[in-house]
Short mmCIF file of C-alpha atoms in Angstrom, two decimals:
data_model
loop_
_atom_site.label_atom_id
_atom_site.label_comp_id
_atom_site.label_asym_id
_atom_site.label_seq_id
_atom_site.Cartn_x
_atom_site.Cartn_y
_atom_site.Cartn_z
CA MET A 1 115.81 127.76 77.22
CA GLN A 2 114.41 126.20 74.07
CA LEU A 3 110.79 125.06 73.66
CA VAL A 4 110.05 122.45 70.99
CA HIS A 5 106.83 120.67 70.06
CA ARG A 6 107.97 118.16 67.43
CA VAL A 7 110.03 115.01 67.80
CA THR A 8 112.22 115.99 64.83
CA ASP A 9 112.99 119.35 66.43
CA LEU A 10 113.82 117.70 69.75
CA ARG A 11 116.21 115.27 68.12
CA ALA A 12 117.84 118.06 66.15
CA ALA A 13 118.29 120.14 69.30
CA LEU A 14 119.90 117.22 71.16
CA ALA A 15 122.02 115.93 68.27
CA GLY A 16 125.52 115.24 69.51
CA GLU A 17 124.63 115.90 73.13
CA ARG A 18 125.64 113.43 75.82
CA ASP A 19 124.68 112.91 79.45
CA VAL A 20 121.19 114.34 79.00
CA GLY A 21 119.19 114.58 82.22
CA PHE A 22 115.45 114.16 81.76
CA VAL A 23 112.31 114.84 83.80
CA PRO A 24 108.99 113.67 82.29
CA THR A 25 106.01 115.65 83.60
CA MET A 26 102.36 116.31 82.84
CA GLY A 27 102.78 120.01 83.52
CA ASN A 28 101.01 122.20 86.07
CA LEU A 29 104.40 122.33 87.74
CA HIS A 30 105.25 123.03 91.36
CA GLU A 31 108.38 123.00 93.50
CA GLY A 32 108.38 119.20 93.57
CA HIS A 33 108.86 119.05 89.79
CA LEU A 34 111.49 121.78 89.89
CA SER A 35 113.48 119.85 92.49
CA LEU A 36 113.57 116.93 90.05
CA LEU A 37 114.77 119.24 87.29
CA ARG A 38 117.62 120.43 89.49
CA LEU A 39 118.66 116.81 90.01
CA ALA A 40 118.56 116.27 86.25
CA ARG A 41 121.09 119.08 85.86
CA ASN A 42 123.59 116.92 87.75
CA SER A 43 123.85 114.53 84.78
CA GLY A 44 126.51 116.73 83.22
CA GLY A 45 124.63 117.44 80.00
CA PRO A 46 121.55 119.44 79.07
CA ALA A 47 118.53 119.26 81.36
CA VAL A 48 115.36 118.36 79.47
CA ALA A 49 111.76 118.34 80.71
CA SER A 50 108.73 117.06 78.87
CA ILE A 51 105.20 118.36 79.38
CA PHE A 52 102.53 116.01 78.12
CA VAL A 53 99.18 115.01 79.62
CA ASN A 54 99.10 111.34 78.72
CA ARG A 55 95.62 110.12 77.87
CA LEU A 56 96.71 106.46 78.07
CA GLN A 57 97.04 106.60 81.86
CA PHE A 58 93.60 108.09 82.50
CA ALA A 59 90.48 105.97 82.83
CA PRO A 60 87.30 107.25 81.10
CA ASN A 61 85.90 108.49 84.43
CA GLU A 62 89.07 110.32 85.50
CA ASP A 63 90.16 113.92 85.14
CA PHE A 64 91.98 113.96 81.78
CA ASP A 65 89.92 116.82 80.34
CA ARG A 66 90.09 119.01 83.44
CA TYR A 67 93.74 118.30 84.26
CA PRO A 68 95.35 121.77 84.35
CA ARG A 69 97.29 122.82 81.24
CA THR A 70 99.60 125.70 82.19
CA LEU A 71 102.37 125.60 79.59
CA GLU A 72 103.37 129.26 79.65
CA ARG A 73 103.73 129.37 83.42
CA ASP A 74 105.45 125.96 83.43
CA CYS A 75 108.07 127.19 80.97
CA GLU A 76 108.75 130.26 83.09
CA LEU A 77 109.32 128.06 86.15
CA LEU A 78 111.53 125.63 84.25
CA GLN A 79 113.65 128.41 82.85
CA GLU A 80 114.19 129.83 86.33
CA ALA A 81 115.20 126.34 87.53
CA GLY A 82 117.85 125.98 84.84
CA CYS A 83 116.09 123.84 82.27
CA ASP A 84 117.76 123.83 78.85
CA LEU A 85 115.00 122.35 76.69
CA VAL A 86 111.27 121.72 77.08
CA PHE A 87 109.54 119.13 74.90
CA ALA A 88 105.79 119.85 74.81
CA PRO A 89 104.22 117.74 72.08
CA ASP A 90 100.53 117.66 71.34
CA GLU A 91 98.74 114.34 71.30
CA SER A 92 98.97 113.83 67.54
CA GLU A 93 102.74 114.33 67.66
CA LEU A 94 103.44 111.70 70.31
CA TYR A 95 100.66 109.37 69.15
CA PRO A 96 100.40 109.99 65.38
CA GLU A 97 98.52 106.70 65.06
CA PRO A 98 96.66 104.54 67.59
CA GLN A 99 99.20 103.25 70.12
CA GLU A 100 98.62 99.54 69.61
CA PHE A 101 102.03 98.48 70.93
CA LYS A 102 102.01 98.99 74.69
CA VAL A 103 104.19 98.09 77.66
CA HIS A 104 102.39 95.82 80.14
CA PRO A 105 104.27 95.69 83.45
CA PRO A 106 104.04 92.49 85.53
CA PRO A 107 100.81 92.14 87.55
CA GLU A 108 102.67 91.56 90.83
CA LEU A 109 103.97 95.13 90.56
CA ALA A 110 101.29 96.88 88.53
CA ASP A 111 97.95 95.40 89.65
CA LEU A 112 98.13 96.38 93.29
CA PHE A 113 97.64 99.77 94.96
CA GLU A 114 97.36 102.37 92.18
CA GLY A 115 96.96 99.69 89.54
CA HIS A 116 94.13 98.04 91.45
CA PHE A 117 92.14 101.24 91.79
CA ARG A 118 93.14 102.58 88.36
CA PRO A 119 93.20 99.53 86.04
CA GLY A 120 95.57 99.98 83.11
CA PHE A 121 97.23 103.00 84.68
CA PHE A 122 100.75 101.61 84.66
CA THR A 123 100.42 100.29 81.13
CA GLY A 124 99.77 103.89 80.12
CA VAL A 125 102.64 105.16 82.24
CA CYS A 126 105.18 102.63 81.01
CA THR A 127 104.16 103.07 77.38
CA VAL A 128 104.58 106.85 77.39
CA VAL A 129 107.75 106.75 79.51
CA LEU A 130 109.40 104.23 77.18
CA LYS A 131 108.36 106.30 74.18
CA LEU A 132 109.77 109.46 75.74
CA PHE A 133 112.99 107.62 76.61
CA ASN A 134 113.31 106.58 72.96
CA VAL A 135 112.80 110.16 71.81
CA VAL A 136 115.00 111.96 74.35
CA GLN A 137 117.60 109.20 74.87
CA PRO A 138 118.67 110.48 78.29
CA ALA A 139 121.58 109.25 80.34
CA ALA A 140 119.56 109.86 83.52
CA ALA A 141 115.86 110.29 84.22
CA VAL A 142 114.45 111.64 87.47
CA PHE A 143 111.22 110.47 89.15
CA GLY A 144 109.78 111.54 92.49
CA LYS A 145 109.35 109.26 95.48
CA LYS A 146 105.81 110.50 96.14
CA ASP A 147 104.67 108.27 93.25
CA TYR A 148 106.61 105.37 94.74
CA GLN A 149 104.94 102.58 92.85
CA GLN A 150 105.57 104.39 89.57
CA LEU A 151 109.23 104.88 90.50
CA THR A 152 109.58 101.18 91.33
CA ILE A 153 107.93 100.03 88.11
CA VAL A 154 110.04 102.35 85.94
CA ARG A 155 113.18 101.08 87.67
CA HIS A 156 112.20 97.48 86.90
CA MET A 157 111.30 98.33 83.30
CA VAL A 158 114.64 100.02 82.66
CA ARG A 159 116.54 97.09 84.15
CA GLN A 160 114.62 94.39 82.29
CA MET A 161 114.72 96.29 78.97
CA ALA A 162 118.48 96.89 79.42
CA LEU A 163 118.04 100.62 78.83
CA PRO A 164 121.25 102.64 79.35
CA ILE A 165 119.47 105.07 81.67
CA GLU A 166 120.11 105.80 85.32
CA ILE A 167 116.86 106.24 87.24
CA VAL A 168 117.32 108.92 89.89
CA ALA A 169 114.83 109.14 92.77
CA GLY A 170 113.89 112.62 93.96
CA GLU A 171 112.76 113.20 97.53
CA THR A 172 109.16 114.25 98.08
CA VAL A 173 108.83 118.00 98.50
CA ARG A 174 106.33 118.95 101.18
CA ALA A 175 104.51 122.01 102.42
CA ALA A 176 105.33 123.25 105.90
CA ASP A 177 102.57 121.08 107.40
CA GLY A 178 103.82 117.93 105.65
CA LEU A 179 101.40 117.75 102.72
CA ALA A 180 103.20 116.33 99.68
CA LEU A 181 103.17 118.82 96.83
CA SER A 182 100.97 117.64 93.97
CA SER A 183 99.33 119.15 90.92
CA ARG A 184 96.02 117.84 92.26
CA ASN A 185 96.35 119.85 95.47
CA THR A 186 94.82 122.73 93.53
CA TYR A 187 91.55 120.76 93.52
CA LEU A 188 91.31 120.97 97.32
CA LYS A 189 88.72 123.33 98.73
CA PRO A 190 90.04 125.82 101.30
CA THR A 191 88.24 123.91 104.05
CA GLU A 192 89.99 120.69 102.97
CA ARG A 193 93.53 122.03 102.71
CA ASP A 194 94.41 121.83 106.43
CA GLU A 195 92.93 118.35 106.75
CA ALA A 196 94.93 117.15 103.72
CA ALA A 197 98.14 117.05 105.77
CA THR A 198 96.64 114.20 107.81
CA LEU A 199 97.69 111.75 105.10
CA SER A 200 101.39 112.42 105.61
CA ARG A 201 100.95 112.37 109.39
CA GLU A 202 99.41 108.89 109.20
CA LEU A 203 102.42 107.64 107.24
CA GLN A 204 104.77 109.15 109.80
CA LYS A 205 102.81 107.43 112.57
CA LEU A 206 103.30 104.10 110.76
CA ALA A 207 107.05 104.66 110.55
CA THR A 208 107.20 105.56 114.23
CA ALA A 209 105.17 102.51 115.21
CA VAL A 210 107.52 100.18 113.33
CA HIS A 211 110.59 101.85 114.78
CA ASP A 212 109.05 101.43 118.24
CA GLY A 213 108.77 97.70 117.75
CA GLY A 214 105.53 97.15 115.85
CA HIS A 215 105.66 93.93 113.82
CA ASP A 216 102.12 93.40 112.56
CA MET A 217 102.26 95.46 109.39
CA GLN A 218 98.70 94.70 108.37
CA ALA A 219 97.30 95.71 111.77
CA LEU A 220 99.21 99.00 111.65
CA ALA A 221 97.97 99.72 108.13
CA ASP A 222 94.39 98.82 109.10
CA ALA A 223 94.56 101.24 112.02
CA ALA A 224 95.67 104.02 109.68
CA LEU A 225 92.81 103.22 107.29
CA ALA A 226 90.35 103.38 110.17
CA SER A 227 91.80 106.68 111.37
CA LEU A 228 91.43 108.27 107.94
CA SER A 229 87.89 106.97 107.54
CA ALA A 230 86.92 108.35 110.94
CA ARG A 231 88.05 111.80 109.82
CA GLY A 232 85.86 111.71 106.72
CA TRP A 233 88.40 110.46 104.17
CA GLN A 234 87.64 107.69 101.68
CA PRO A 235 90.88 105.69 101.73
CA ASP A 236 91.78 103.35 98.88
CA TYR A 237 94.78 101.76 100.56
CA VAL A 238 97.42 102.10 103.24
CA ALA A 239 100.25 99.58 103.21
CA ILE A 240 103.79 98.92 104.43
CA ARG A 241 105.98 97.12 101.89
CA ARG A 242 109.56 96.35 100.96
CA ARG A 243 111.11 99.22 99.04
CA SER A 244 112.72 97.07 96.37
CA ASP A 245 109.66 95.29 94.97
CA LEU A 246 106.63 96.38 97.04
CA ARG A 247 106.10 92.90 98.40
CA GLU A 248 104.87 92.23 101.91
CA ALA A 249 107.56 92.95 104.43
CA ALA A 250 108.67 92.28 107.96
CA ALA A 251 110.18 94.85 110.29
CA GLY A 252 113.90 95.36 109.99
CA GLY A 253 114.42 95.85 106.27
CA PRO A 254 114.21 98.99 104.15
CA LEU A 255 110.48 99.73 104.11
CA VAL A 256 108.08 102.17 102.52
CA ALA A 257 104.58 103.17 103.59
CA LEU A 258 102.16 103.98 100.78
CA ALA A 259 98.71 105.49 100.88
CA ALA A 260 95.99 106.86 98.65
CA ALA A 261 92.75 108.40 99.84
CA ARG A 262 90.06 110.73 98.62
CA LEU A 263 89.29 113.91 100.54
CA GLY A 264 86.10 115.36 99.16
CA SER A 265 86.49 115.07 95.39
CA THR A 266 90.31 115.11 95.45
CA ARG A 267 92.34 111.93 95.44
CA LEU A 268 95.74 112.27 97.14
CA ILE A 269 98.65 109.82 97.26
CA ASP A 270 101.78 109.81 99.38
CA SER A 271 104.64 107.57 100.45
CA LEU A 272 107.35 107.55 103.10
CA GLU A 273 110.53 105.51 103.24
CA PHE A 274 111.79 104.31 106.63
#
């Protein structure tokens, strides 16, 4: 496996390569990321992962400075998973000058849920993802379903920008009790870890309620919010939406439940298709 830090070195390493599979990450990797890397290997060409903590998607009061940087361990895990090349630029390499040109996704996709509670988040995400796409030029890029809104927005961006990239969705990898694996799970105190699985259980309860004939999506979501609050969580949102565009939905179509809530000082997100 090759590790490069400069754009010129990355392009040289991939010169002449076709069918590159790509997984953009912020590092502090876990089995969820590695499952995406294994999907990227299916592209038929080299599997590439990037590790870059993107300042543009963090608000001033968020955890940019304390976000774990674990490059050496990440590279060991990626090598074991079959990664061919890791691109780990520093900030001055990817943003050698102030990033004044940015990608602003449409408000109807980007200003709800995560975008409502983290203003500007998806502008930061789309800007760095498009920049990484331009650098790596993959045939396929893999994103996890846990960050469902991000996956949806990237899909729309690729389609509207006519990028020749297949967006592959990776299933959420979960612990035995259902907790979605996340880099931020390391922030959980031992006393919070068992309770954290409640978030996934609430989403499963929503799916079951709809399958059992529930039609009032807002009432079901409100009940889940109340349940989390009663257990000491600080929920930001729980919602049931159409998978394709995250618009309000009726029972019967392909749906997704999305949630974000804070447990102690740790903010967790999750999603479940049904």
